[in-house]
XYZ file of C-alpha atoms in Angstrom:
444
model
C -21.171 12.372 7.786
C -19.532 11.100 4.685
C -15.802 12.451 5.074
C -13.704 12.896 7.346
C -11.289 16.152 7.256
C -7.422 15.390 8.884
C -5.078 17.894 9.552
C -2.148 15.573 9.382
C 1.192 17.051 11.277
C 4.780 16.544 9.531
C 6.428 13.263 10.029
C 3.117 11.208 10.016
C 2.178 8.564 7.398
C -0.816 8.800 5.870
C -1.693 5.466 5.660
C -0.459 2.150 7.426
C 2.284 0.557 5.952
C 5.240 -1.400 7.431
C 7.622 -0.791 10.094
C 11.545 -0.983 9.940
C 11.859 -3.809 7.324
C 13.957 -7.055 8.196
C 17.670 -6.950 7.619
C 18.872 -7.366 4.096
C 20.327 -10.721 3.206
C 22.216 -12.205 0.359
C 20.173 -13.009 -2.227
C 20.781 -16.668 -4.205
C 20.279 -17.193 -7.878
C 16.633 -17.715 -8.196
C 16.638 -20.745 -10.217
C 18.732 -22.586 -7.581
C 15.478 -21.281 -4.984
C 12.667 -22.553 -7.438
C 14.235 -26.050 -7.551
C 14.068 -26.634 -4.083
C 10.945 -25.066 -3.716
C 9.798 -27.430 -6.197
C 11.166 -30.556 -4.690
C 9.832 -29.042 -1.500
C 12.742 -28.640 0.173
C 14.183 -25.500 2.516
C 15.808 -22.443 0.677
C 18.896 -22.872 2.546
C 20.345 -21.904 6.323
C 21.780 -18.685 5.320
C 18.703 -17.356 3.777
C 15.561 -16.449 5.970
C 13.478 -14.652 3.573
C 10.907 -16.704 1.344
C 8.855 -15.698 -1.907
C 4.986 -16.362 -1.099
C 5.342 -19.536 -3.313
C 8.152 -20.916 -1.494
C 6.411 -20.139 1.645
C 3.414 -21.842 0.486
C 5.000 -24.703 -0.373
C 6.579 -25.226 3.103
C 3.524 -24.074 5.046
C 1.850 -27.087 3.255
C 4.553 -29.429 4.369
C 4.731 -28.239 7.918
C 0.820 -28.435 8.681
C 1.389 -31.969 7.557
C 3.773 -32.670 9.625
C 1.876 -31.190 12.466
C -1.113 -33.415 11.515
C 0.810 -36.495 11.440
C 2.524 -35.902 15.350
C -1.412 -35.562 16.462
C -2.303 -39.185 15.145
C -2.460 -41.457 18.388
C -0.069 -44.257 18.703
C -3.016 -46.728 18.561
C -3.064 -46.130 14.736
C -6.459 -44.393 14.934
C -6.468 -41.193 12.672
C -9.361 -40.064 13.551
C -10.436 -39.042 17.555
C -13.606 -39.658 18.311
C -14.216 -35.951 20.683
C -13.520 -34.321 17.402
C -16.224 -33.323 14.683
C -16.518 -35.238 11.332
C -15.482 -32.040 9.700
C -12.043 -31.260 11.562
C -11.642 -34.596 11.414
C -11.972 -34.146 7.497
C -9.738 -30.878 7.593
C -6.723 -32.987 9.269
C -6.974 -35.823 6.467
C -6.670 -33.227 4.248
C -3.807 -31.479 5.288
C -2.045 -34.653 5.682
C -2.475 -35.711 1.927
C -2.190 -32.395 0.499
C 1.566 -32.755 2.074
C 2.313 -35.906 1.079
C 1.632 -34.924 -2.763
C 4.625 -35.149 -5.056
C 4.561 -31.677 -6.096
C 3.063 -29.466 -3.092
C 3.903 -26.456 -5.542
C 0.671 -27.821 -7.749
C -1.261 -26.576 -4.934
C -3.227 -23.205 -5.720
C -2.363 -20.198 -3.368
C -6.045 -18.483 -4.146
C -8.874 -19.454 -2.394
C -11.692 -20.106 -4.308
C -9.119 -22.037 -6.578
C -7.851 -23.755 -3.845
C -11.347 -25.183 -3.106
C -12.344 -26.311 -6.419
C -8.815 -28.152 -6.346
C -9.924 -30.043 -3.104
C -13.243 -30.800 -4.460
C -11.728 -32.291 -7.971
C -9.313 -34.217 -5.727
C -11.581 -35.335 -3.162
C -10.774 -39.148 -3.683
C -7.216 -38.974 -2.899
C -7.479 -36.148 -0.242
C -10.468 -37.391 1.786
C -10.226 -41.451 1.224
C -12.142 -42.175 4.475
C -14.975 -39.683 3.566
C -16.318 -41.406 0.328
C -19.782 -39.119 0.842
C -17.581 -36.169 0.009
C -16.012 -37.412 -3.102
C -16.576 -35.650 -6.415
C -19.172 -37.700 -8.097
C -19.277 -35.989 -11.372
C -17.773 -36.603 -14.884
C -14.633 -34.742 -13.458
C -11.104 -35.128 -14.770
C -9.263 -38.455 -15.390
C -6.643 -38.995 -12.378
C -3.726 -37.478 -14.548
C -5.607 -34.356 -14.889
C -6.509 -34.013 -10.848
C -2.800 -34.216 -10.371
C -1.583 -31.192 -12.565
C -1.939 -27.465 -11.374
C -4.924 -25.927 -11.849
C -3.668 -22.671 -13.750
C -2.174 -25.196 -16.552
C -5.811 -26.788 -17.111
C -7.136 -23.310 -17.481
C -4.954 -22.154 -20.174
C -5.406 -25.295 -22.273
C -9.440 -25.332 -21.957
C -12.045 -22.989 -22.844
C -14.308 -22.428 -19.578
C -17.320 -24.692 -19.379
C -19.887 -24.743 -16.982
C -18.801 -27.594 -15.368
C -14.789 -25.890 -14.645
C -16.520 -22.438 -14.529
C -19.163 -23.149 -11.767
C -18.141 -26.377 -10.047
C -20.936 -27.486 -8.144
C -19.245 -27.737 -4.411
C -21.012 -29.050 -1.500
C -21.208 -26.837 1.802
C -19.524 -29.413 3.753
C -16.896 -29.869 0.985
C -16.260 -26.002 0.871
C -15.963 -25.392 4.666
C -13.625 -28.191 4.914
C -11.427 -26.493 2.030
C -11.636 -23.058 3.548
C -10.631 -24.242 6.829
C -7.630 -26.318 5.315
C -6.746 -23.012 3.253
C -6.830 -20.822 6.741
C -4.366 -23.211 8.574
C -1.953 -23.710 5.631
C -1.939 -19.516 4.979
C -1.420 -18.849 8.958
C 1.547 -21.294 8.792
C 2.653 -19.256 5.878
C 2.873 -15.807 6.930
C 5.737 -16.408 9.393
C 7.373 -18.026 6.796
C 7.892 -15.129 4.925
C 9.558 -12.961 7.122
C 7.700 -9.926 6.380
C 8.183 -6.461 7.973
C 6.458 -5.672 11.144
C 3.322 -3.250 10.517
C 3.336 0.017 11.756
C 1.051 0.680 15.063
C -2.128 2.663 14.477
C -0.684 5.858 16.346
C 2.050 5.945 13.311
C -0.251 6.655 10.648
C -3.139 9.359 10.096
C -5.935 6.526 9.320
C -4.414 4.554 12.100
C -5.117 7.191 14.579
C -8.674 8.078 13.276
C -9.672 4.077 13.973
C -8.594 4.524 17.437
C -10.825 7.413 17.402
C -13.474 4.952 16.346
C -14.003 6.416 13.079
C -12.891 2.772 11.393
C -12.608 -0.640 12.209
C -9.085 -2.423 11.685
C -10.236 -4.125 8.239
C -10.705 -0.794 6.569
C -11.377 -0.512 3.015
C -9.023 1.562 1.330
C -9.799 3.222 -2.004
C -6.750 4.887 -3.885
C -6.967 6.882 -7.032
C -4.164 7.967 -9.166
C -4.007 9.931 -12.193
C -1.635 7.462 -14.264
C -4.000 4.546 -13.830
C -7.373 6.852 -13.821
C -8.960 3.865 -11.892
C -10.065 3.334 -8.397
C -8.495 0.373 -6.574
C -11.117 -0.989 -4.118
C -10.988 -3.804 -1.649
C -12.588 -5.489 1.274
C -12.409 -8.143 3.364
C -14.838 -10.133 1.186
C -13.152 -8.735 -2.159
C -16.455 -6.739 -2.669
C -18.187 -3.567 -2.509
C -20.539 -3.064 0.257
C -21.380 -0.054 2.073
C -20.110 -0.339 5.306
C -19.956 3.047 7.667
C -17.130 1.761 9.432
C -14.880 1.438 6.689
C -12.385 4.161 5.912
C -11.672 4.670 2.161
C -8.437 6.910 1.335
C -8.639 8.867 -1.737
C -5.792 10.770 -1.793
C -2.594 10.870 0.425
C 0.325 13.084 1.656
C 3.807 12.229 1.580
C 5.232 11.565 5.645
C 6.698 14.990 5.735
C 4.122 16.892 4.258
C 1.556 18.501 6.832
C -1.854 20.088 6.281
C -5.421 18.709 4.895
C -6.312 15.390 3.955
C -9.846 14.010 3.229
C -10.951 10.632 3.993
C -14.255 8.841 2.563
C -16.256 6.580 5.237
C -18.383 5.139 2.441
C -18.121 3.212 -0.660
C -20.624 5.763 -2.355
C -18.779 9.077 -1.231
C -15.553 7.335 -2.380
C -16.704 6.925 -5.708
C -18.052 10.200 -5.542
C -14.515 11.836 -4.532
C -12.289 9.515 -7.352
C -14.440 10.483 -9.818
C -13.776 14.464 -9.339
C -9.901 13.346 -8.511
C -9.957 11.952 -12.126
C -11.472 15.226 -13.588
C -8.690 17.326 -12.080
C -10.697 20.457 -12.424
C -13.076 19.721 -9.974
C -10.299 19.554 -7.192
C -8.237 22.401 -6.404
C -4.949 21.674 -3.785
C -2.890 24.659 -2.964
C 0.256 24.159 -0.992
C 2.456 26.752 0.937
C 6.169 25.791 0.480
C 9.163 27.796 2.072
C 12.187 28.202 -0.608
C 15.109 30.158 0.255
C 16.024 31.172 -3.259
C 13.780 31.992 -6.345
C 15.410 33.100 -9.752
C 11.947 34.042 -11.251
C 11.328 36.358 -8.461
C 14.775 37.370 -7.003
C 16.507 37.703 -10.329
C 13.714 38.506 -12.768
C 10.980 40.049 -10.276
C 8.029 37.734 -11.831
C 5.718 36.610 -8.857
C 3.661 34.136 -10.651
C 3.856 31.545 -13.596
C 3.667 28.117 -14.291
C 5.851 25.039 -14.119
C 5.656 22.887 -17.166
C 8.664 20.032 -16.206
C 7.633 16.233 -17.215
C 8.957 13.628 -14.704
C 9.492 9.933 -14.568
C 10.709 7.589 -12.023
C 14.496 8.004 -11.483
C 16.495 5.434 -13.083
C 19.193 4.803 -10.578
C 17.032 5.450 -7.041
C 13.957 3.553 -6.286
C 12.045 5.872 -4.507
C 13.014 9.267 -6.191
C 11.546 10.798 -9.353
C 13.427 13.147 -11.976
C 12.846 15.475 -14.599
C 13.158 13.562 -18.028
C 12.032 15.032 -21.585
C 8.772 13.355 -22.680
C 10.368 11.902 -25.289
C 11.986 9.733 -23.032
C 9.151 8.668 -21.103
C 9.097 11.865 -18.857
C 5.069 12.271 -17.782
C 3.239 15.754 -18.443
C 3.811 17.420 -14.954
C 2.261 20.881 -14.336
C 2.620 23.528 -11.475
C 1.189 27.030 -11.155
C 2.719 29.214 -8.586
C 3.006 32.621 -7.142
C 4.560 34.321 -4.451
C 2.541 34.366 -0.975
C 4.802 36.172 1.330
C 8.390 37.940 0.936
C 10.435 36.844 4.117
C 13.167 39.274 3.370
C 11.961 42.275 5.339
C 11.725 39.781 8.474
C 14.487 40.968 11.211
C 16.422 38.738 13.411
C 14.766 39.764 16.323
C 11.071 39.466 14.617
C 10.594 35.796 14.167
C 6.478 36.103 13.545
C 6.665 33.928 10.484
C 8.215 30.900 12.549
C 11.621 31.004 10.274
C 13.732 29.761 12.677
C 16.593 31.937 13.588
C 19.668 29.430 12.507
C 19.158 30.426 8.809
C 21.234 33.859 7.844
C 18.770 37.247 7.141
C 19.535 37.332 3.827
C 18.941 33.373 2.944
C 15.099 33.916 4.404
C 13.645 33.554 0.827
C 10.021 33.380 0.252
C 6.809 31.448 0.792
C 5.448 30.075 -2.321
C 1.386 29.435 -3.313
C 1.692 26.260 -5.302
C -1.167 25.131 -7.238
C -0.451 21.137 -8.725
C -2.257 20.928 -12.074
C -1.171 17.450 -12.520
C -0.620 15.170 -9.328
C 2.609 13.101 -9.921
C 4.882 11.796 -7.348
C 6.967 14.693 -5.077
C 5.853 16.850 -8.113
C 6.021 20.054 -6.018
C 9.476 19.258 -4.699
C 10.634 18.521 -7.682
C 9.694 21.319 -9.603
C 10.962 23.585 -6.990
C 14.122 22.004 -6.665
C 14.402 22.183 -10.836
C 13.735 26.022 -10.781
C 15.043 27.259 -7.288
C 16.613 26.158 -4.199
C 14.609 23.608 -3.545
C 12.109 23.487 -0.456
C 13.609 24.041 2.844
C 14.303 20.561 4.704
C 13.691 18.592 1.573
C 15.852 15.507 2.216
C 15.578 14.320 -1.258
C 15.697 17.185 -3.932
C 17.027 20.452 -1.479
C 20.245 21.996 -1.752
C 20.918 20.738 1.486
C 19.426 17.041 1.637
C 19.653 15.486 4.932
C 22.192 12.033 5.895
C 19.713 9.648 7.187
C 21.491 7.635 10.057
C 18.668 6.709 11.510
C 16.491 7.319 14.312
C 18.858 8.230 16.922
C 20.291 10.626 14.836
C 20.169 13.706 17.164
C 20.591 16.026 13.766
C 17.722 14.751 12.485
C 13.860 15.551 13.369
C 11.288 12.983 13.109
C 9.200 13.968 15.621
C 5.502 13.604 14.719
C 3.840 17.015 14.556
C 7.323 19.010 15.347
C 8.939 21.690 13.184
C 12.924 21.889 13.591
C 15.517 22.769 10.978
C 15.548 19.684 9.193
C 11.925 19.262 8.523
C 10.083 19.875 5.096
C 8.381 22.769 4.630
C 5.489 22.454 2.510
C 2.096 22.187 3.666
C -1.179 21.429 2.395
C -2.709 24.631 2.770
C -6.427 24.411 1.158
C -8.593 21.632 -0.594
C -11.835 22.373 -2.245
C -13.894 19.659 -3.644
C -17.419 19.272 -4.577
C -19.418 17.181 -1.707
C -20.009 13.619 -2.440
C -23.980 13.983 -1.321
C -24.864 17.717 -2.514
C -22.221 18.108 -5.187
C -21.701 21.991 -3.934
C -18.142 22.988 -3.595
C -16.631 22.818 -0.094
C -12.969 24.188 1.063
C -11.084 23.148 3.898
C -8.295 25.343 5.128
C -5.352 24.876 7.337
C -3.063 27.463 8.582
C 0.819 26.367 7.817
C 2.364 25.592 11.352
C 5.489 27.140 10.476
């Protein structure tokens, strides 16, 4: 099968991410940090966070020290029990650490390989067979950063397609891997989520994809699909999972995942054209003025949205003249809950809500796909979706996982859970092109 259809419960991530972030630390001026990194020094005892470049420079120095300490007391730099390739890797790492400006060493793999090839005489003095014997650059040019050279000179056959021997490439790649492994813990990155904490992770646990899954996302803003795999190339592989759309962590319902690159490309194209994919959501709202005051049972919300200027994770209603993006949602009344009595809980509405505030269930059809579009549109027109901690009338104050008033259990529905459900999803099948519809009943 080309597709995996998931009925995602509430409070479950769609895709893997970072767990609890590391504690916030006091920031230093960027200029001071940059000077320390360029000199090859540490970034200060009070700061434990490094940028990728700072961690890269420090990792080069640490691997150099590690190789220095492994040298035998007899002064021999190459041990008899290791291969020539491993000995060359050790020599490269030692000489990289002694570079006057470690920040000039490239951080991208292919550029790093070419850097080692051009500077082979300096990095591998004990291995003359591996030295770059081409016309090459002068000593002065060899010590300069690769990025500056690319800006100053037009691409040529030599600079664009440098002939790197297989042995030299293997040595450079092994050196790069060692530095990269030393770099990761220096950046103090947040701990990644476990497989059970996301829908994609759970699919991997069930055998639908491996740990190196390919993520393919589509956004209306960019109009392009961003796809990558372990080698940075597109390769059909049925063990990869391609994410073509996502649901908020608090939103439950239908989510589709592609199992190969061909299916992902077809679905991404359908998502870009909008009309080919129909999404239907169900949302519980307590008060809806168009219906309760004007007896209107359907309509269209047309309110431009843009990222909030003050809060990073939120969006806000903003006129198009001020940068707001077109956002449209068609709505109609799906169920009126006013007639549900206190003794009849057939709709699953908690008895904690007063009878006169039970509200209605809306059927929402997003015409565009902005971030938090349905939640914002409902909040702008009515009382907001029940349980919405960002835009509702009664936002939840987040006090952590130990807060008894906050419901964060996966798949459970409580008074604080977001009552927004992806009810139906209609899309063209990647192989036949025929429209298929997937439906999930609301859990509340």
